C-alpha positions as a Markdown table, in Angstrom:
| # | Residue | x | y | z |
|---|---|---|---|---|
| 1 | Unk | -2.8 | 4.5 | -9.2 |
| 2 | Unk | -2.2 | 7.5 | -6.8 |
| 3 | Unk | -3.7 | 7.6 | -3.3 |
| 4 | Unk | -4.7 | 11.1 | -2.2 |
| 5 | Unk | -5.4 | 11.3 | 1.5 |
| 6 | Unk | -7.0 | 14.1 | 3.6 |
| 7 | Unk | -4.9 | 14.8 | 6.7 |
| 8 | Unk | -6.9 | 16.0 | 9.7 |
| 9 | Unk | -9.3 | 13.3 | 10.9 |
| 10 | Unk | -8.1 | 10.8 | 8.3 |
| 11 | Unk | -4.3 | 10.3 | 8.8 |
| 12 | Unk | -4.3 | 12.2 | 12.2 |
| 13 | Unk | -6.4 | 10.9 | 15.1 |
| 14 | Unk | -7.1 | 14.5 | 16.1 |
| 15 | Unk | -8.2 | 17.7 | 14.4 |
| 16 | Unk | -4.9 | 19.7 | 14.6 |
| 17 | Unk | -6.2 | 23.3 | 14.7 |
| 18 | Unk | -8.1 | 22.8 | 18.0 |
| 19 | Unk | -4.9 | 21.4 | 19.5 |
| 20 | Unk | -3.1 | 24.6 | 18.4 |
| 21 | Unk | -5.9 | 26.8 | 19.7 |
| 22 | Unk | -5.5 | 25.2 | 23.2 |
| 23 | Unk | -2.2 | 27.2 | 23.4 |
| 24 | Unk | -4.3 | 30.5 | 23.4 |
| 25 | Unk | -7.2 | 29.2 | 25.5 |
| 26 | Unk | -9.4 | 29.2 | 22.4 |
| 27 | Unk | -10.0 | 25.5 | 21.9 |
| 28 | Unk | -13.8 | 25.7 | 22.4 |
| 29 | Unk | -14.1 | 28.5 | 19.8 |
| 30 | Unk | -11.8 | 26.7 | 17.4 |
| 31 | Unk | -13.7 | 23.4 | 17.8 |
| 32 | Unk | -17.0 | 25.1 | 17.0 |
| 33 | Unk | -15.6 | 26.7 | 13.9 |
| 34 | Unk | -13.9 | 23.5 | 12.8 |
| 35 | Unk | -17.1 | 21.5 | 13.3 |
| 36 | Unk | -19.1 | 24.0 | 11.3 |
| 37 | Unk | -16.5 | 23.8 | 8.5 |
| 38 | Unk | -16.4 | 20.0 | 8.4 |
| 39 | Unk | -20.2 | 19.9 | 8.2 |
| 40 | Unk | -20.3 | 22.4 | 5.4 |
| 41 | Unk | -22.0 | 25.2 | 7.3 |
| 42 | Unk | -19.0 | 27.6 | 6.5 |
| 43 | Unk | -17.0 | 27.7 | 3.3 |
| 44 | Unk | -13.6 | 26.0 | 3.9 |
| 45 | Unk | -11.5 | 28.8 | 2.4 |
| 46 | Unk | -13.3 | 31.5 | 4.4 |
| 47 | Unk | -13.1 | 29.3 | 7.5 |
| 48 | Unk | -9.4 | 28.6 | 7.2 |
| 49 | Unk | -8.6 | 32.3 | 6.9 |
| 50 | Unk | -10.6 | 32.9 | 10.1 |
| 51 | Unk | -8.8 | 30.0 | 11.8 |
| 52 | Unk | -5.4 | 31.2 | 10.6 |
| 53 | Unk | -6.1 | 34.7 | 12.0 |
| 54 | Unk | -7.0 | 33.1 | 15.3 |
| 55 | Unk | -3.8 | 31.1 | 15.4 |
| 56 | Unk | -1.3 | 33.5 | 13.8 |
| 57 | Unk | -0.1 | 34.8 | 17.2 |
| 58 | Unk | 1.4 | 31.4 | 18.0 |
| 59 | Unk | 5.1 | 31.2 | 16.8 |
| 60 | Unk | 5.6 | 28.7 | 14.0 |
| 61 | Unk | 8.3 | 26.9 | 16.1 |
| 62 | Unk | 5.7 | 26.2 | 18.8 |
| 63 | Unk | 3.1 | 25.0 | 16.3 |
| 64 | Unk | 5.6 | 22.6 | 14.9 |
| 65 | Unk | 6.3 | 21.3 | 18.4 |
| 66 | Unk | 2.6 | 20.6 | 18.8 |
| 67 | Unk | 2.4 | 18.9 | 15.3 |
| 68 | Unk | 5.3 | 16.6 | 16.2 |
| 69 | Unk | 3.1 | 15.1 | 19.0 |
| 70 | Unk | -0.1 | 14.8 | 16.9 |
| 71 | Unk | -1.2 | 11.2 | 16.9 |
| 72 | Unk | -1.3 | 9.4 | 13.5 |
| 73 | Unk | -3.2 | 6.3 | 12.6 |
| 74 | Unk | -0.4 | 3.7 | 12.7 |
| 75 | Unk | -1.9 | 1.5 | 9.9 |
| 76 | Unk | -2.5 | 4.4 | 7.5 |
| 77 | Unk | 0.8 | 6.2 | 8.2 |
| 78 | Unk | 2.7 | 2.9 | 7.7 |
| 79 | Unk | 0.9 | 2.2 | 4.4 |
| 80 | Unk | 1.9 | 5.7 | 3.2 |
| 81 | Unk | 5.6 | 5.3 | 4.1 |
| 82 | Unk | 5.7 | 1.9 | 2.4 |
| 83 | Unk | 4.0 | 3.3 | -0.8 |
| 84 | Unk | 5.3 | 6.9 | -0.6 |
| 85 | Unk | 5.7 | 7.2 | -4.4 |
| 86 | Unk | 2.0 | 6.4 | -4.9 |
| 87 | Unk | 0.7 | 8.5 | -1.9 |
| 88 | Unk | 0.0 | 12.2 | -1.6 |
| 89 | Unk | -1.6 | 14.2 | 1.2 |
| 90 | Unk | -4.1 | 16.9 | 0.1 |
| 91 | Unk | -4.8 | 19.2 | 3.0 |
| 92 | Unk | -6.1 | 22.7 | 3.5 |
| 93 | Unk | -3.7 | 22.9 | 6.5 |
| 94 | Unk | -0.7 | 25.3 | 6.2 |
| 95 | Unk | 2.6 | 24.1 | 4.8 |
| 96 | Unk | 4.8 | 25.5 | 7.6 |
| 97 | Unk | 2.5 | 24.1 | 10.3 |
| 98 | Unk | 2.3 | 20.5 | 8.9 |
| 99 | Unk | 6.0 | 20.2 | 8.0 |
| 100 | Unk | 6.8 | 17.8 | 10.9 |
| 101 | Unk | 4.1 | 15.4 | 9.7 |
| 102 | Unk | 5.3 | 15.7 | 6.1 |
| 103 | Unk | 8.7 | 14.6 | 7.3 |
| 104 | Unk | 7.3 | 11.6 | 9.2 |
| 105 | Unk | 5.3 | 10.4 | 6.2 |
| 106 | Unk | 8.0 | 11.2 | 3.5 |
| 107 | Unk | 5.4 | 11.7 | 0.7 |
| 108 | Unk | 4.3 | 14.6 | -1.4 |
| 109 | Unk | 2.0 | 17.2 | 0.3 |
| 110 | Unk | -0.4 | 19.6 | -1.3 |
| 111 | Unk | -1.2 | 22.3 | 1.3 |
| 112 | Unk | -2.3 | 25.9 | 1.8 |
| 113 | Unk | 0.8 | 28.1 | 1.4 |
| 114 | Unk | 2.6 | 30.7 | 3.5 |
| 115 | Unk | 5.6 | 32.9 | 3.5 |
| 116 | Unk | 7.4 | 35.2 | 5.9 |
| 117 | Unk | 7.1 | 38.9 | 5.6 |
| 118 | Unk | 9.8 | 41.5 | 6.2 |
| 119 | Unk | 9.2 | 41.4 | 9.9 |
| 120 | Unk | 9.5 | 37.6 | 10.0 |
| 121 | Unk | 5.8 | 37.0 | 10.6 |
| 122 | Unk | 4.2 | 34.1 | 8.8 |
| 123 | Unk | 1.6 | 35.3 | 6.2 |
| 124 | Unk | -1.1 | 33.1 | 4.6 |
| 125 | Unk | -0.7 | 33.3 | 0.8 |
| 126 | Unk | -3.2 | 30.8 | -0.6 |
| 127 | Unk | -5.8 | 28.4 | 0.7 |
| 128 | Unk | -5.7 | 25.1 | -1.1 |
| 129 | Unk | -8.3 | 24.2 | -3.6 |
| 130 | Unk | -8.5 | 20.4 | -3.3 |
| 131 | Unk | -10.2 | 19.9 | -6.7 |
| 132 | Unk | -7.4 | 21.9 | -8.3 |
| 133 | Unk | -4.8 | 19.7 | -6.5 |
| 134 | Unk | -6.3 | 16.5 | -7.8 |
| 135 | Unk | -6.4 | 17.8 | -11.4 |
| 136 | Unk | -2.7 | 18.8 | -11.0 |
| 137 | Unk | -1.8 | 15.4 | -9.8 |
| 138 | Unk | -3.6 | 13.8 | -12.7 |
| 139 | Unk | -1.9 | 16.0 | -15.2 |
| 140 | Unk | 1.6 | 15.4 | -13.7 |
| 141 | Unk | 1.3 | 11.6 | -13.3 |
| 142 | Unk | -1.3 | 10.5 | -15.9 |
| 143 | Unk | -2.5 | 8.1 | -13.1 |
| 144 | Unk | -6.0 | 7.4 | -11.8 |
| 145 | Unk | -6.6 | 8.9 | -8.4 |
| 146 | Unk | -8.1 | 7.3 | -5.3 |
| 147 | Unk | -9.2 | 10.0 | -2.8 |
| 148 | Unk | -9.7 | 9.3 | 0.9 |
| 149 | Unk | -11.5 | 11.7 | 3.2 |
| 150 | Unk | -14.5 | 12.3 | 5.5 |
| 151 | Unk | -15.6 | 15.9 | 5.6 |
| 152 | Unk | -17.4 | 18.5 | 3.5 |
| 153 | Unk | -14.2 | 20.1 | 2.3 |
| 154 | Unk | -13.1 | 16.7 | 0.8 |
| 155 | Unk | -16.1 | 16.7 | -1.6 |
| 156 | Unk | -14.2 | 18.7 | -4.3 |
| 157 | Unk | -11.5 | 16.0 | -4.1 |
| 158 | Unk | -14.0 | 13.2 | -4.4 |
| 159 | Unk | -15.6 | 14.9 | -7.4 |
| 160 | Unk | -12.3 | 15.0 | -9.3 |
| 161 | Unk | -11.0 | 11.5 | -8.3 |
| 162 | Unk | -11.6 | 8.3 | -10.1 |
| 163 | Unk | -12.4 | 6.4 | -6.9 |
| 164 | Unk | -13.6 | 8.0 | -3.7 |
| 165 | Unk | -13.4 | 6.5 | -0.2 |
| 166 | Unk | -15.4 | 7.9 | 2.7 |
| 167 | Unk | -13.3 | 7.2 | 5.8 |
| 168 | Unk | -15.0 | 6.9 | 9.2 |
| 169 | Unk | -12.1 | 5.9 | 11.5 |
| 170 | Unk | -12.1 | 9.2 | 13.4 |
| 171 | Unk | -15.3 | 11.0 | 12.5 |
| 172 | Unk | -18.4 | 9.7 | 10.8 |
| 173 | Unk | -18.2 | 10.8 | 7.2 |
| 174 | Unk | -20.6 | 13.6 | 6.3 |
| 175 | Unk | -23.6 | 12.4 | 4.3 |
| 176 | Unk | -22.6 | 14.1 | 1.0 |
| 177 | Unk | -19.2 | 12.4 | 1.2 |
| 178 | Unk | -20.8 | 9.0 | 1.7 |
| 179 | Unk | -23.2 | 9.7 | -1.2 |
| 180 | Unk | -20.3 | 10.5 | -3.6 |
| 181 | Unk | -18.1 | 7.7 | -2.3 |
| 182 | Unk | -17.5 | 4.4 | -4.1 |
| 183 | Unk | -16.6 | 2.8 | -0.7 |
| 184 | Unk | -17.1 | 3.6 | 3.0 |
| 185 | Unk | -14.7 | 2.2 | 5.6 |
| 186 | Unk | -14.5 | 2.6 | 9.3 |
| 187 | Unk | -11.0 | 1.8 | 10.4 |
| 188 | Unk | -7.4 | 2.3 | 9.3 |
| 189 | Unk | -6.8 | -1.4 | 8.9 |
| 190 | Unk | -10.0 | -1.8 | 6.7 |
| 191 | Unk | -8.9 | 1.2 | 4.6 |
| 192 | Unk | -5.4 | -0.2 | 4.0 |
| 193 | Unk | -6.7 | -3.6 | 3.0 |
| 194 | Unk | -9.1 | -1.9 | 0.5 |
| 195 | Unk | -6.4 | 0.3 | -1.0 |
| 196 | Unk | -4.1 | -2.7 | -1.4 |
| 197 | Unk | -6.8 | -4.7 | -3.2 |
| 198 | Unk | -7.5 | -1.7 | -5.5 |
| 199 | Unk | -3.9 | -1.3 | -6.5 |
| 200 | Unk | -2.3 | -4.7 | -5.9 |
| 201 | Unk | 0.1 | -3.5 | -3.2 |
| 202 | Unk | 0.8 | -4.9 | 0.3 |
| 203 | Unk | -1.6 | -3.7 | 3.0 |
| 204 | Unk | 0.9 | -4.6 | 5.8 |
| 205 | Unk | 4.6 | -4.8 | 6.2 |
| 206 | Unk | 6.2 | -8.1 | 5.1 |
| 207 | Unk | 8.7 | -9.8 | 7.2 |
Protein backbone atom coordinates (compact mmCIF):
# COMPACT_ATOMS: atom_id res chain seq x y z
CA UNK A 1 0.00 0.00 0.00
CA UNK A 2 1.36 3.42 -1.02
CA UNK A 3 -0.01 6.68 0.41
CA UNK A 4 0.00 9.58 -2.09
CA UNK A 5 -0.51 12.99 -0.47
CA UNK A 6 -1.28 16.34 -2.01
CA UNK A 7 0.99 19.02 -0.50
CA UNK A 8 -0.63 22.47 -0.34
CA UNK A 9 -3.64 22.54 1.97
CA UNK A 10 -3.17 18.88 2.91
CA UNK A 11 0.29 18.49 4.46
CA UNK A 12 0.81 22.26 4.69
CA UNK A 13 -1.51 24.43 6.77
CA UNK A 14 -1.19 27.26 4.22
CA UNK A 15 -1.30 27.55 0.46
CA UNK A 16 2.35 28.24 -0.28
CA UNK A 17 2.12 30.28 -3.49
CA UNK A 18 0.21 33.16 -1.85
CA UNK A 19 2.92 33.22 0.84
CA UNK A 20 5.53 33.68 -1.89
CA UNK A 21 3.44 36.31 -3.65
CA UNK A 22 3.44 38.37 -0.46
CA UNK A 23 7.12 39.09 -1.25
CA UNK A 24 6.02 41.00 -4.36
CA UNK A 25 2.93 42.61 -2.86
CA UNK A 26 0.77 40.34 -5.05
CA UNK A 27 -0.83 38.18 -2.37
CA UNK A 28 -4.41 39.23 -3.17
CA UNK A 29 -3.98 38.53 -6.89
CA UNK A 30 -2.32 35.19 -6.20
CA UNK A 31 -5.00 34.17 -3.69
CA UNK A 32 -7.76 34.89 -6.22
CA UNK A 33 -5.96 32.84 -8.87
CA UNK A 34 -5.24 30.00 -6.42
CA UNK A 35 -8.86 29.89 -5.23
CA UNK A 36 -10.10 29.78 -8.83
CA UNK A 37 -7.71 26.90 -9.52
CA UNK A 38 -8.68 24.90 -6.42
CA UNK A 39 -12.36 25.19 -7.36
CA UNK A 40 -11.75 24.13 -10.96
CA UNK A 41 -12.60 27.45 -12.62
CA UNK A 42 -9.14 27.52 -14.24
CA UNK A 43 -7.21 24.51 -15.57
CA UNK A 44 -4.40 23.66 -13.15
CA UNK A 45 -1.62 23.45 -15.74
CA UNK A 46 -2.54 26.82 -17.26
CA UNK A 47 -2.97 28.34 -13.81
CA UNK A 48 0.38 27.09 -12.53
CA UNK A 49 2.19 28.57 -15.52
CA UNK A 50 0.48 31.90 -14.80
CA UNK A 51 1.42 31.70 -11.13
CA UNK A 52 4.98 30.70 -11.98
CA UNK A 53 5.30 33.74 -14.25
CA UNK A 54 4.05 35.90 -11.39
CA UNK A 55 6.62 34.50 -8.94
CA UNK A 56 9.62 33.98 -11.22
CA UNK A 57 11.15 37.32 -10.20
CA UNK A 58 11.73 36.03 -6.65
CA UNK A 59 15.18 34.38 -6.24
CA UNK A 60 14.97 30.65 -5.56
CA UNK A 61 17.01 31.07 -2.39
CA UNK A 62 14.41 33.49 -1.02
CA UNK A 63 11.54 31.17 -1.96
CA UNK A 64 13.24 28.29 -0.15
CA UNK A 65 13.63 30.48 2.95
CA UNK A 66 9.86 31.05 2.87
CA UNK A 67 9.24 27.32 2.37
CA UNK A 68 11.33 26.42 5.42
CA UNK A 69 8.88 28.41 7.55
CA UNK A 70 5.70 26.95 6.05
CA UNK A 71 3.59 25.31 8.73
CA UNK A 72 3.02 21.57 8.34
CA UNK A 73 0.29 19.50 9.93
CA UNK A 74 2.25 17.84 12.75
CA UNK A 75 0.24 14.60 12.75
CA UNK A 76 0.45 14.09 8.98
CA UNK A 77 4.11 15.05 8.65
CA UNK A 78 5.02 12.74 11.55
CA UNK A 79 3.06 9.89 9.93
CA UNK A 80 4.93 10.43 6.65
CA UNK A 81 8.35 10.44 8.31
CA UNK A 82 7.56 7.21 10.19
CA UNK A 83 6.28 5.52 7.04
CA UNK A 84 8.47 7.26 4.45
CA UNK A 85 8.97 4.16 2.30
CA UNK A 86 5.17 3.91 1.90
CA UNK A 87 4.53 7.65 1.40
CA UNK A 88 4.88 9.93 -1.62
CA UNK A 89 3.93 13.56 -2.12
CA UNK A 90 2.25 14.38 -5.43
CA UNK A 91 2.18 18.14 -5.98
CA UNK A 92 1.97 20.53 -8.89
CA UNK A 93 4.33 22.80 -6.96
CA UNK A 94 7.84 23.27 -8.35
CA UNK A 95 10.73 20.95 -7.42
CA UNK A 96 13.19 23.74 -6.56
CA UNK A 97 10.61 25.62 -4.51
CA UNK A 98 9.49 22.70 -2.33
CA UNK A 99 12.93 21.21 -1.72
CA UNK A 100 13.04 22.38 1.95
CA UNK A 101 9.76 20.55 2.65
CA UNK A 102 10.98 17.44 0.84
CA UNK A 103 14.01 17.37 3.11
CA UNK A 104 11.81 17.69 6.20
CA UNK A 105 9.55 14.81 5.16
CA UNK A 106 12.29 12.54 3.73
CA UNK A 107 9.96 10.80 1.27
CA UNK A 108 9.62 10.65 -2.52
CA UNK A 109 8.16 13.75 -4.22
CA UNK A 110 6.48 13.99 -7.62
CA UNK A 111 6.49 17.67 -8.66
CA UNK A 112 6.46 20.09 -11.54
CA UNK A 113 10.03 20.34 -12.82
CA UNK A 114 12.49 23.15 -13.47
CA UNK A 115 16.04 23.84 -14.62
CA UNK A 116 18.41 26.78 -14.73
CA UNK A 117 19.07 28.42 -18.10
CA UNK A 118 22.41 29.84 -19.27
CA UNK A 119 21.81 33.03 -17.28
CA UNK A 120 21.08 31.12 -14.06
CA UNK A 121 17.35 31.91 -14.20
CA UNK A 122 14.99 29.15 -13.08
CA UNK A 123 12.86 27.95 -15.99
CA UNK A 124 9.66 25.91 -15.72
CA UNK A 125 10.04 22.71 -17.75
CA UNK A 126 6.90 20.70 -17.06
CA UNK A 127 3.74 21.00 -14.97
CA UNK A 128 2.97 17.75 -13.16
CA UNK A 129 0.14 15.57 -14.38
CA UNK A 130 -1.13 13.93 -11.17
CA UNK A 131 -2.87 11.06 -12.95
CA UNK A 132 0.36 10.21 -14.77
CA UNK A 133 2.25 10.30 -11.47
CA UNK A 134 -0.13 7.81 -9.86
CA UNK A 135 0.14 5.47 -12.85
CA UNK A 136 3.94 5.67 -12.63
CA UNK A 137 3.90 4.85 -8.92
CA UNK A 138 1.67 1.84 -9.57
CA UNK A 139 3.94 0.59 -12.36
CA UNK A 140 7.10 1.01 -10.27
CA UNK A 141 5.80 -0.50 -7.04
CA UNK A 142 2.99 -2.86 -8.01
CA UNK A 143 1.19 -1.55 -4.90
CA UNK A 144 -2.32 -0.26 -4.39
CA UNK A 145 -2.52 3.53 -4.02
CA UNK A 146 -4.35 5.56 -1.39
CA UNK A 147 -4.65 9.19 -2.57
CA UNK A 148 -5.26 12.09 -0.17
CA UNK A 149 -6.26 15.58 -1.31
CA UNK A 150 -8.95 18.21 -1.27
CA UNK A 151 -9.05 20.34 -4.40
CA UNK A 152 -10.10 20.12 -8.01
CA UNK A 153 -6.56 19.38 -9.21
CA UNK A 154 -6.51 16.27 -6.99
CA UNK A 155 -9.39 14.68 -8.92
CA UNK A 156 -7.09 13.08 -11.57
CA UNK A 157 -5.17 11.49 -8.69
CA UNK A 158 -8.40 10.23 -7.13
CA UNK A 159 -9.51 8.71 -10.44
CA UNK A 160 -6.31 6.65 -10.76
CA UNK A 161 -6.01 5.62 -7.10
CA UNK A 162 -7.46 2.47 -5.55
CA UNK A 163 -8.73 4.39 -2.51
CA UNK A 164 -9.40 8.16 -2.41
CA UNK A 165 -9.64 10.27 0.74
CA UNK A 166 -11.05 13.80 0.65
CA UNK A 167 -9.24 15.80 3.32
CA UNK A 168 -10.90 18.79 4.97
CA UNK A 169 -8.41 19.74 7.65
CA UNK A 170 -7.43 23.04 6.00
CA UNK A 171 -10.06 23.69 3.30
CA UNK A 172 -13.43 22.03 2.81
CA UNK A 173 -12.94 19.49 -0.01
CA UNK A 174 -14.49 20.50 -3.33
CA UNK A 175 -17.75 18.71 -4.08
CA UNK A 176 -16.31 16.60 -6.93
CA UNK A 177 -13.48 15.35 -4.70
CA UNK A 178 -16.00 14.33 -2.04
CA UNK A 179 -18.13 12.60 -4.66
CA UNK A 180 -15.17 10.50 -5.86
CA UNK A 181 -13.79 9.83 -2.38
CA UNK A 182 -14.16 6.57 -0.52
CA UNK A 183 -13.70 8.48 2.75
CA UNK A 184 -13.88 12.11 3.92
CA UNK A 185 -11.97 13.21 7.01
CA UNK A 186 -11.65 16.58 8.70
CA UNK A 187 -8.42 16.52 10.74
CA UNK A 188 -4.85 15.29 10.55
CA UNK A 189 -5.37 12.98 13.49
CA UNK A 190 -8.48 11.42 11.91
CA UNK A 191 -6.63 11.01 8.61
CA UNK A 192 -3.66 9.25 10.22
CA UNK A 193 -5.92 6.87 12.14
CA UNK A 194 -7.76 6.02 8.91
CA UNK A 195 -4.53 5.43 6.98
CA UNK A 196 -3.22 3.23 9.78
CA UNK A 197 -6.39 1.15 9.79
CA UNK A 198 -6.26 0.72 6.01
CA UNK A 199 -2.65 -0.43 5.92
CA UNK A 200 -2.07 -1.88 9.37
CA UNK A 201 0.62 0.61 10.43
CA UNK A 202 0.95 2.78 13.53
CA UNK A 203 -1.01 6.03 13.48
CA UNK A 204 1.14 7.60 16.21
CA UNK A 205 4.70 7.26 17.52
CA UNK A 206 5.27 4.39 19.90
CA UNK A 207 7.29 4.95 23.07
